[in-house]
DNA sequence: GCCAACGTTGGC
DNA sequence: GCCAACGTTGGC
């Protein structure tokens, strides 16, 4: 199983919105590297849901429930989406500041490549952050 | 609101 | 194919 991190601005789409909807379609990605990461996702993979701009923290865990298919919101270009569902909300959200303060986590794309909206997470990083989140 | 980092575009 | 100009993201 692989692990991922998905960024969303909470005023566009928050973890609460995903919980309310029961499942969500991760659309609107317009960056090749992020798209390629979406395409590498397998059903059953897990990921973090990160709130950018407001909060700047990982708020919970999601699971990929449908592998990539064409982005219905794309009028041109070759873009993809996956479907996800919420798994568990963190007891304590893990902030970017927290992540930066842990040297083991400083290799994460979240830190090194700030603007990448869909990025891979290593198993050890995933497990450590779950612990930090109280899950 | 500012601006650094980075991606994209287009002239040459 | 290089690179300057421009646009966007997202932390601060």
XYZ file of N, CA and C (backbone and C1' of nucleotides) in Angstrom:
573
model
N 0.838 -1.205 0.000
C 0.000 0.000 0.000
C 0.868 1.248 0.000
N 0.417 2.242 -0.731
C 1.139 3.507 -0.743
C 0.358 4.585 0.008
N 1.111 5.618 0.367
C 0.542 6.693 1.174
C 0.755 8.030 0.487
N -0.159 8.953 0.727
C -0.194 10.209 -0.019
C -0.578 11.362 0.893
N -0.417 12.556 0.336
C -0.903 13.744 1.031
C -1.643 14.616 0.021
N -2.858 14.971 0.384
C -3.699 15.785 -0.497
C -3.963 17.127 0.164
N -3.716 18.183 -0.601
C -3.927 19.525 -0.057
C -5.229 20.105 -0.574
N -5.924 20.774 0.329
C -7.110 21.500 -0.091
C -7.235 22.765 0.732
N -7.709 23.813 0.111
C -8.024 25.004 0.880
C -9.391 24.753 1.512
N -9.451 24.823 2.855
C -10.683 24.423 3.536
C -11.911 25.232 3.129
N -11.718 26.481 2.675
C -12.895 27.246 2.246
C -13.377 26.814 0.874
N -12.553 26.046 0.159
C -13.046 25.410 -1.066
C -13.645 24.038 -0.755
N -12.864 23.219 -0.086
C -13.341 21.876 0.254
C -12.579 21.394 1.474
N -13.279 21.226 2.568
C -12.622 20.851 3.823
C -12.867 19.381 4.146
N -12.174 18.913 5.164
C -12.394 17.524 5.607
C -13.835 17.344 6.064
N -14.379 18.369 6.716
C -15.786 18.316 7.127
C -16.712 18.119 5.932
N -16.394 18.797 4.839
C -17.207 18.632 3.625
C -17.157 17.181 3.148
N -15.964 16.595 3.201
C -15.799 15.206 2.757
C -16.581 14.250 3.664
N -16.537 14.518 4.967
C -17.280 13.686 5.915
C -18.782 13.805 5.642
N -19.226 15.010 5.383
C -20.647 15.251 5.094
C -21.071 14.515 3.825
N -20.177 14.562 2.799
C -20.514 13.949 1.506
C -20.320 12.430 1.504
N -19.648 11.902 2.518
C -19.309 10.468 2.632
C -18.204 10.046 1.655
N -18.179 10.639 0.469
C -17.104 10.371 -0.487
C -16.912 11.621 -1.335
N -15.759 11.716 -1.943
C -15.488 12.913 -2.737
C -14.642 12.591 -3.945
N -14.737 13.472 -4.917
C -13.981 13.349 -6.147
C -12.898 14.417 -6.111
N -11.631 13.996 -6.190
C -10.522 14.945 -6.051
C -10.246 15.605 -7.401
N -11.016 16.640 -7.704
C -10.894 17.258 -9.025
C -10.100 18.563 -8.971
N -9.840 19.114 -10.142
C -9.217 20.433 -10.226
C -7.698 20.438 -10.214
N -7.074 19.275 -10.151
C -5.605 19.255 -10.176
C -5.114 19.654 -11.569
N -4.269 20.700 -11.615
C -3.762 21.190 -12.907
C -2.245 21.326 -12.846
N -1.626 20.319 -12.327
C -0.169 20.297 -12.222
C 0.260 18.881 -12.576
N 1.224 18.784 -13.490
C 1.562 17.470 -14.031
C 2.078 16.505 -12.983
N 2.906 17.014 -12.114
C 3.478 16.142 -11.093
C 2.388 15.639 -10.141
N 1.503 16.541 -9.776
C 0.384 16.163 -8.910
C -0.522 15.162 -9.624
N -0.743 15.411 -10.905
C -1.582 14.489 -11.685
C -0.961 13.102 -11.759
N 0.343 13.058 -11.977
C 1.017 11.770 -12.053
C 0.927 11.027 -10.724
N 0.963 11.779 -9.641
C 0.780 11.147 -8.334
C -0.629 10.584 -8.192
N -1.614 11.343 -8.667
C -2.998 10.837 -8.635
C -3.100 9.524 -9.403
N -2.413 9.485 -10.551
C -2.500 8.298 -11.417
C -1.773 7.098 -10.823
N -0.870 7.370 -9.893
C -0.135 6.270 -9.256
C -0.913 5.672 -8.094
N -2.006 6.308 -7.726
C -2.776 5.827 -6.568
C -3.549 4.564 -6.919
N -3.565 3.655 -5.938
C -4.311 2.411 -6.097
C -5.471 2.414 -5.120
N -6.511 1.709 -5.502
C -7.650 1.546 -4.605
C -7.150 0.970 -3.280
N -7.563 1.576 -2.196
C -7.133 1.096 -0.882
C -5.951 1.858 -0.311
N -5.251 2.639 -1.148
C -4.178 3.491 -0.626
C -4.771 4.500 0.354
N -3.916 4.891 1.305
C -4.371 5.876 2.299
C -3.637 7.193 2.107
N -4.255 8.251 2.580
C -3.607 9.556 2.464
C -4.025 10.501 3.561
N -3.241 11.543 3.714
C -3.582 12.618 4.641
C -4.368 13.699 3.913
N -5.231 14.345 4.665
C -5.983 15.487 4.151
C -5.415 16.726 4.828
N -4.778 17.583 4.033
C -4.105 18.771 4.570
C -4.871 20.039 4.200
N -5.069 20.886 5.184
C -5.720 22.178 4.934
C -4.667 23.249 4.688
N -4.609 23.762 3.470
C -3.654 24.832 3.181
C -4.302 26.193 3.424
N -3.448 27.191 3.522
C -3.875 28.575 3.752
C -4.494 28.798 5.129
N -5.622 28.138 5.390
C -6.250 28.262 6.704
C -6.007 26.973 7.474
N -5.403 27.086 8.613
C -5.132 25.893 9.403
C -3.705 25.442 9.218
N -3.333 25.188 7.952
C -2.005 24.674 7.649
C -1.697 23.455 8.495
N -2.611 22.500 8.446
C -2.446 21.304 9.268
C -3.107 20.111 8.594
N -2.585 18.938 8.972
C -3.196 17.691 8.528
C -4.334 17.396 9.491
N -5.515 17.192 8.949
C -6.694 17.056 9.811
C -7.238 15.638 9.876
N -6.858 14.784 8.916
C -7.391 13.432 8.971
C -6.845 12.543 7.874
N -7.404 11.353 7.846
C -6.956 10.309 6.921
C -8.077 9.990 5.941
N -7.680 9.765 4.694
C -8.644 9.371 3.659
C -8.184 8.076 3.006
N -9.103 7.455 2.255
C -8.738 6.262 1.494
C -9.165 6.437 0.047
N -8.333 5.950 -0.852
C -8.677 5.968 -2.279
C -9.699 4.868 -2.531
N -10.863 5.237 -3.053
C -11.896 4.223 -3.301
C -12.138 3.988 -4.789
N -11.602 4.895 -5.627
C -11.694 4.661 -7.068
C -10.461 5.229 -7.730
N -9.819 4.410 -8.557
C -8.590 4.853 -9.217
C -8.900 5.844 -10.330
N -7.843 6.419 -10.873
C -7.995 7.615 -11.701
C -8.867 7.430 -12.946
N -9.555 8.515 -13.240
C -10.369 8.600 -14.453
C -10.370 10.070 -14.877
N -10.840 10.391 -16.090
C -10.714 11.773 -16.580
C -11.432 12.785 -15.690
N -10.813 13.923 -15.511
C -11.382 14.984 -14.677
C -12.576 15.618 -15.392
N -13.778 15.452 -14.836
C -14.969 16.008 -15.496
C -14.974 17.544 -15.534
N -14.143 18.178 -14.692
C -14.122 19.646 -14.670
C -13.113 20.229 -15.657
N -12.367 19.346 -16.341
C -11.352 19.835 -17.284
C -11.968 19.989 -18.674
N -11.936 21.216 -19.205
C -12.497 21.438 -20.540
C -11.450 21.171 -21.610
N -10.192 21.264 -21.239
C -9.137 20.900 -22.180
C -7.953 20.346 -21.404
N -7.126 19.596 -22.116
C -5.982 18.998 -21.458
C -6.300 17.605 -20.949
N -5.275 16.963 -20.440
C -5.344 15.563 -20.048
C -5.191 15.464 -18.547
N -6.301 15.587 -17.835
C -6.264 15.640 -16.372
C -7.072 14.514 -15.758
N -6.706 14.184 -14.540
C -7.317 13.030 -13.893
C -7.824 13.362 -12.497
N -8.735 12.532 -12.030
C -9.219 12.613 -10.645
C -9.206 11.204 -10.039
N -9.268 11.142 -8.725
C -9.575 9.886 -8.029
C -10.718 10.176 -7.061
N -11.394 9.108 -6.621
C -12.416 9.256 -5.590
C -11.844 8.811 -4.259
N -12.227 9.523 -3.210
C -11.727 9.226 -1.869
C -12.881 9.239 -0.867
N -12.626 8.626 0.281
C -13.587 8.726 1.382
C -12.826 8.988 2.672
N -13.481 9.622 3.634
C -12.820 9.875 4.916
C -12.707 8.585 5.721
N -11.593 8.421 6.425
C -11.386 7.248 7.278
C -11.443 7.651 8.745
N -10.625 8.613 9.108
C -10.560 8.985 10.517
C -10.039 10.406 10.659
N -10.669 11.140 11.526
C -10.205 12.489 11.810
C -9.148 12.421 12.906
N -8.111 13.239 12.783
C -7.101 13.291 13.842
C -7.718 13.855 15.117
N -7.323 13.290 16.259
C -7.726 13.877 17.540
C -7.085 15.250 17.660
N -5.796 15.283 17.294
C -5.055 16.543 17.293
C -4.526 16.783 15.889
N -4.979 17.827 15.213
C -4.413 18.103 13.896
C -2.910 18.315 13.995
N -2.194 17.870 12.961
C -0.734 18.012 12.954
C -0.380 19.165 12.016
N 0.155 20.229 12.596
C 0.404 21.446 11.824
C 1.707 21.369 11.055
N 1.816 22.225 10.072
C 3.052 22.334 9.305
C 4.226 22.652 10.226
N 3.981 23.515 11.199
C 5.027 23.860 12.172
C 5.489 22.613 12.922
N 4.524 21.776 13.337
C 4.872 20.520 14.021
C 5.758 19.659 13.120
N 5.350 19.532 11.873
C 6.087 18.684 10.936
C 7.503 19.221 10.727
N 7.617 20.539 10.594
C 8.936 21.138 10.399
C 9.828 20.964 11.620
N 9.215 20.817 12.777
C 10.001 20.698 14.008
C 10.516 19.283 14.232
N 10.047 18.325 13.429
C 10.504 16.940 13.554
C 11.463 16.649 12.399
N 12.730 16.433 12.713
C 13.730 16.323 11.655
C 13.458 15.143 10.731
N 12.871 14.072 11.268
C 12.557 12.896 10.452
C 11.547 13.217 9.352
N 10.815 14.294 9.527
C 9.757 14.614 8.568
C 10.155 15.714 7.596
N 11.408 16.167 7.702
C 11.804 17.298 6.874
C 12.098 16.943 5.423
N 12.084 15.639 5.117
C 12.279 15.233 3.735
C 10.956 15.149 2.979
N 9.870 15.368 3.665
C 8.554 15.263 3.018
C 8.393 16.341 1.943
N 7.669 15.965 0.881
C 7.404 16.921 -0.189
C 6.646 18.136 0.351
N 5.851 17.913 1.362
C 5.104 19.017 1.979
C 6.039 20.125 2.432
N 7.229 19.722 2.923
C 8.211 20.694 3.401
C 9.106 21.162 2.261
N 9.588 20.181 1.462
C 10.587 20.499 0.449
C 9.989 21.093 -0.816
N 8.796 20.696 -1.105
C 8.163 21.151 -2.353
C 6.772 21.639 -2.032
N 6.775 22.782 -1.392
C 5.591 23.374 -0.784
C 4.379 23.424 -1.708
N 4.626 23.671 -2.989
C 3.486 23.955 -3.868
C 2.847 22.716 -4.472
N 3.434 21.561 -4.259
C 2.879 20.341 -4.845
C 1.641 19.905 -4.053
N 0.497 19.831 -4.746
C -0.769 19.637 -4.031
C -1.109 18.172 -3.781
N -0.474 17.277 -4.525
C -0.663 15.845 -4.278
C 0.721 15.221 -4.233
N 1.100 14.689 -3.078
C 2.468 14.208 -2.955
C 2.528 12.869 -2.223
N 3.575 12.096 -2.503
C 3.739 10.816 -1.822
C 4.238 10.995 -0.386
N 3.864 10.049 0.466
C 4.309 10.035 1.864
C 4.898 8.655 2.127
N 6.043 8.611 2.791
C 6.643 7.318 3.115
C 5.888 6.673 4.279
N 5.976 5.338 4.321
C 5.248 4.588 5.350
C 5.608 5.068 6.756
N 6.910 5.247 6.983
C 7.349 5.672 8.323
C 6.822 7.051 8.671
N 6.807 7.918 7.662
C 6.269 9.262 7.877
C 4.787 9.184 8.191
N 4.102 8.332 7.446
C 2.661 8.182 7.649
C 2.373 7.715 9.076
N 3.113 6.696 9.497
C 2.872 6.137 10.828
C 3.187 7.144 11.930
N 4.292 7.866 11.744
C 4.676 8.847 12.759
C 3.642 9.967 12.873
N 3.180 10.441 11.749
C 2.210 11.535 11.770
C 0.868 11.059 12.346
N 0.506 9.815 12.079
C -0.708 9.264 12.691
C -0.587 9.280 14.212
N 0.595 8.899 14.694
C 0.831 8.948 16.149
C 0.694 10.365 16.678
N 1.327 11.301 15.959
C 1.270 12.702 16.384
C -0.170 13.212 16.388
N -0.969 12.675 15.491
C -2.370 13.094 15.393
C -3.272 12.395 16.389
N -2.693 11.456 17.152
C -3.476 10.762 18.166
C -4.376 9.682 17.595
N -3.974 9.126 16.450
C -4.779 8.069 15.828
C -3.977 6.769 15.797
P -6.064 42.689 1.138
O -4.585 43.118 0.863
C -4.056 43.994 1.838
C -2.588 43.824 1.854
C -1.946 43.791 0.478
O -0.675 44.424 0.633
C -1.517 41.742 1.575
P 0.289 44.699 -0.583
O 1.457 43.708 -0.185
C 2.092 43.853 1.096
C 3.195 42.813 1.225
C 4.067 42.694 -0.018
O 5.413 42.707 0.383
C 3.187 40.573 0.569
P 6.567 42.937 -0.673
O 7.069 41.447 -0.894
C 7.474 40.669 0.225
C 7.652 39.238 -0.219
C 8.365 39.102 -1.570
O 9.190 37.967 -1.525
C 6.356 37.938 -1.647
P 10.725 38.097 -1.862
O 11.259 36.634 -1.551
C 10.830 35.972 -0.359
C 10.607 34.508 -0.656
C 11.556 33.921 -1.703
O 11.898 32.622 -1.250
C 9.310 33.685 -2.448
P 12.871 31.706 -2.084
O 11.852 30.719 -2.798
C 11.051 29.867 -1.991
C 10.196 29.034 -2.914
C 10.996 28.367 -4.040
O 10.578 27.014 -4.089
C 9.193 29.620 -4.938
P 11.387 25.948 -4.924
O 10.464 25.806 -6.211
C 9.111 25.435 -5.978
C 8.290 25.833 -7.160
C 8.804 25.276 -8.485
O 7.842 24.373 -8.954
C 7.968 27.481 -8.683
P 8.088 23.339 -10.126
O 6.963 23.789 -11.156
C 5.616 23.922 -10.688
C 4.770 24.552 -11.765
C 5.060 24.022 -13.167
O 3.824 23.804 -13.823
C 5.362 26.375 -13.103
P 3.728 23.311 -15.329
O 3.505 24.684 -16.118
C 2.427 25.528 -15.732
C 2.343 26.677 -16.703
C 2.443 26.272 -18.177
O 1.386 26.943 -18.830
C 4.041 27.948 -17.686
P 1.103 26.706 -20.392
O 1.652 28.043 -21.042
C 1.259 29.290 -20.472
C 2.004 30.394 -21.201
C 2.071 30.206 -22.717
O 1.554 31.379 -23.312
C 4.231 30.633 -21.814
P 1.247 31.458 -24.869
O 2.502 32.273 -25.412
C 2.905 33.478 -24.748
C 4.211 33.937 -25.341
C 4.342 33.685 -26.850
O 5.081 34.758 -27.409
C 6.085 32.614 -25.750
P 4.876 35.168 -28.917
O 6.175 36.059 -29.146
C 6.600 36.966 -28.129
C 8.111 37.082 -28.140
C 8.736 37.143 -29.518
O 9.784 38.119 -29.498
C 9.642 35.311 -28.349
P 10.390 38.706 -30.857
O 11.698 37.839 -31.073
C 12.818 38.051 -30.182
C 13.756 36.875 -30.286
C 14.134 36.495 -31.708
O 15.287 37.246 -32.123
C 13.871 34.593 -30.255
P 15.115 20.621 -27.555
O 16.053 21.874 -27.797
C 17.437 21.963 -27.505
C 17.692 23.306 -26.870
C 17.348 23.367 -25.383
O 18.334 24.209 -24.810
C 16.098 25.003 -26.508
P 18.652 24.287 -23.312
O 18.638 25.861 -23.138
C 19.487 26.657 -23.975
C 19.074 28.103 -23.868
C 18.889 28.590 -22.433
O 19.608 29.795 -22.291
C 16.957 29.088 -23.724
P 19.992 30.379 -20.836
O 18.842 31.461 -20.613
C 18.649 32.479 -21.590
C 17.349 33.193 -21.317
C 17.070 33.426 -19.814
O 16.461 34.688 -19.684
C 15.261 32.354 -20.761
P 17.050 35.764 -18.684
O 16.112 37.027 -18.963
C 15.799 37.380 -20.306
C 14.339 37.766 -20.408
C 13.801 38.521 -19.199
O 12.938 39.527 -19.690
C 12.536 36.534 -19.504
P 12.224 40.571 -18.725
O 10.721 40.056 -18.753
C 10.058 39.939 -20.010
C 8.690 39.340 -19.784
C 7.917 39.989 -18.633
O 6.609 40.251 -19.095
C 8.020 37.633 -18.328
P 5.574 41.132 -18.216
O 4.608 39.989 -17.688
C 4.091 39.047 -18.627
C 3.578 37.841 -17.879
C 2.700 38.204 -16.670
O 1.401 37.727 -16.927
C 4.174 36.403 -16.212
P 0.180 38.009 -15.910
O 0.005 36.572 -15.266
C -0.222 35.451 -16.102
C -0.413 34.223 -15.236
C -1.334 34.450 -14.038
O -2.185 33.321 -13.919
C 0.793 33.708 -13.290
P -3.244 33.207 -12.742
O -2.506 32.214 -11.741
C -2.034 30.972 -12.221
C -1.511 30.167 -11.042
C -2.418 30.197 -9.809
O -2.505 28.860 -9.374
C -0.230 30.879 -9.224
P -3.481 28.442 -8.192
O -2.438 28.036 -7.062
C -1.378 27.155 -7.375
C -0.443 27.128 -6.186
C -1.144 26.960 -4.843
O -0.531 25.860 -4.212
C 0.345 28.804 -4.783
P -1.147 25.173 -2.957
O -0.490 26.003 -1.779
C 0.920 25.938 -1.581
C 1.277 26.973 -0.549
C 0.343 27.002 0.674
O 1.156 27.129 1.806
C 0.582 29.135 -0.185
P 0.750 26.559 3.201
O 1.933 27.153 4.055
C 3.275 27.018 3.600
C 4.084 28.217 4.048
C 3.888 28.617 5.506
O 5.163 29.009 6.008
C 3.307 30.440 4.110
P 5.407 29.154 7.566
O 5.223 30.706 7.822
C 6.193 31.606 7.293
C 5.665 32.997 7.348
C 4.995 33.363 8.666
O 5.966 33.908 9.555
C 3.901 34.324 6.752
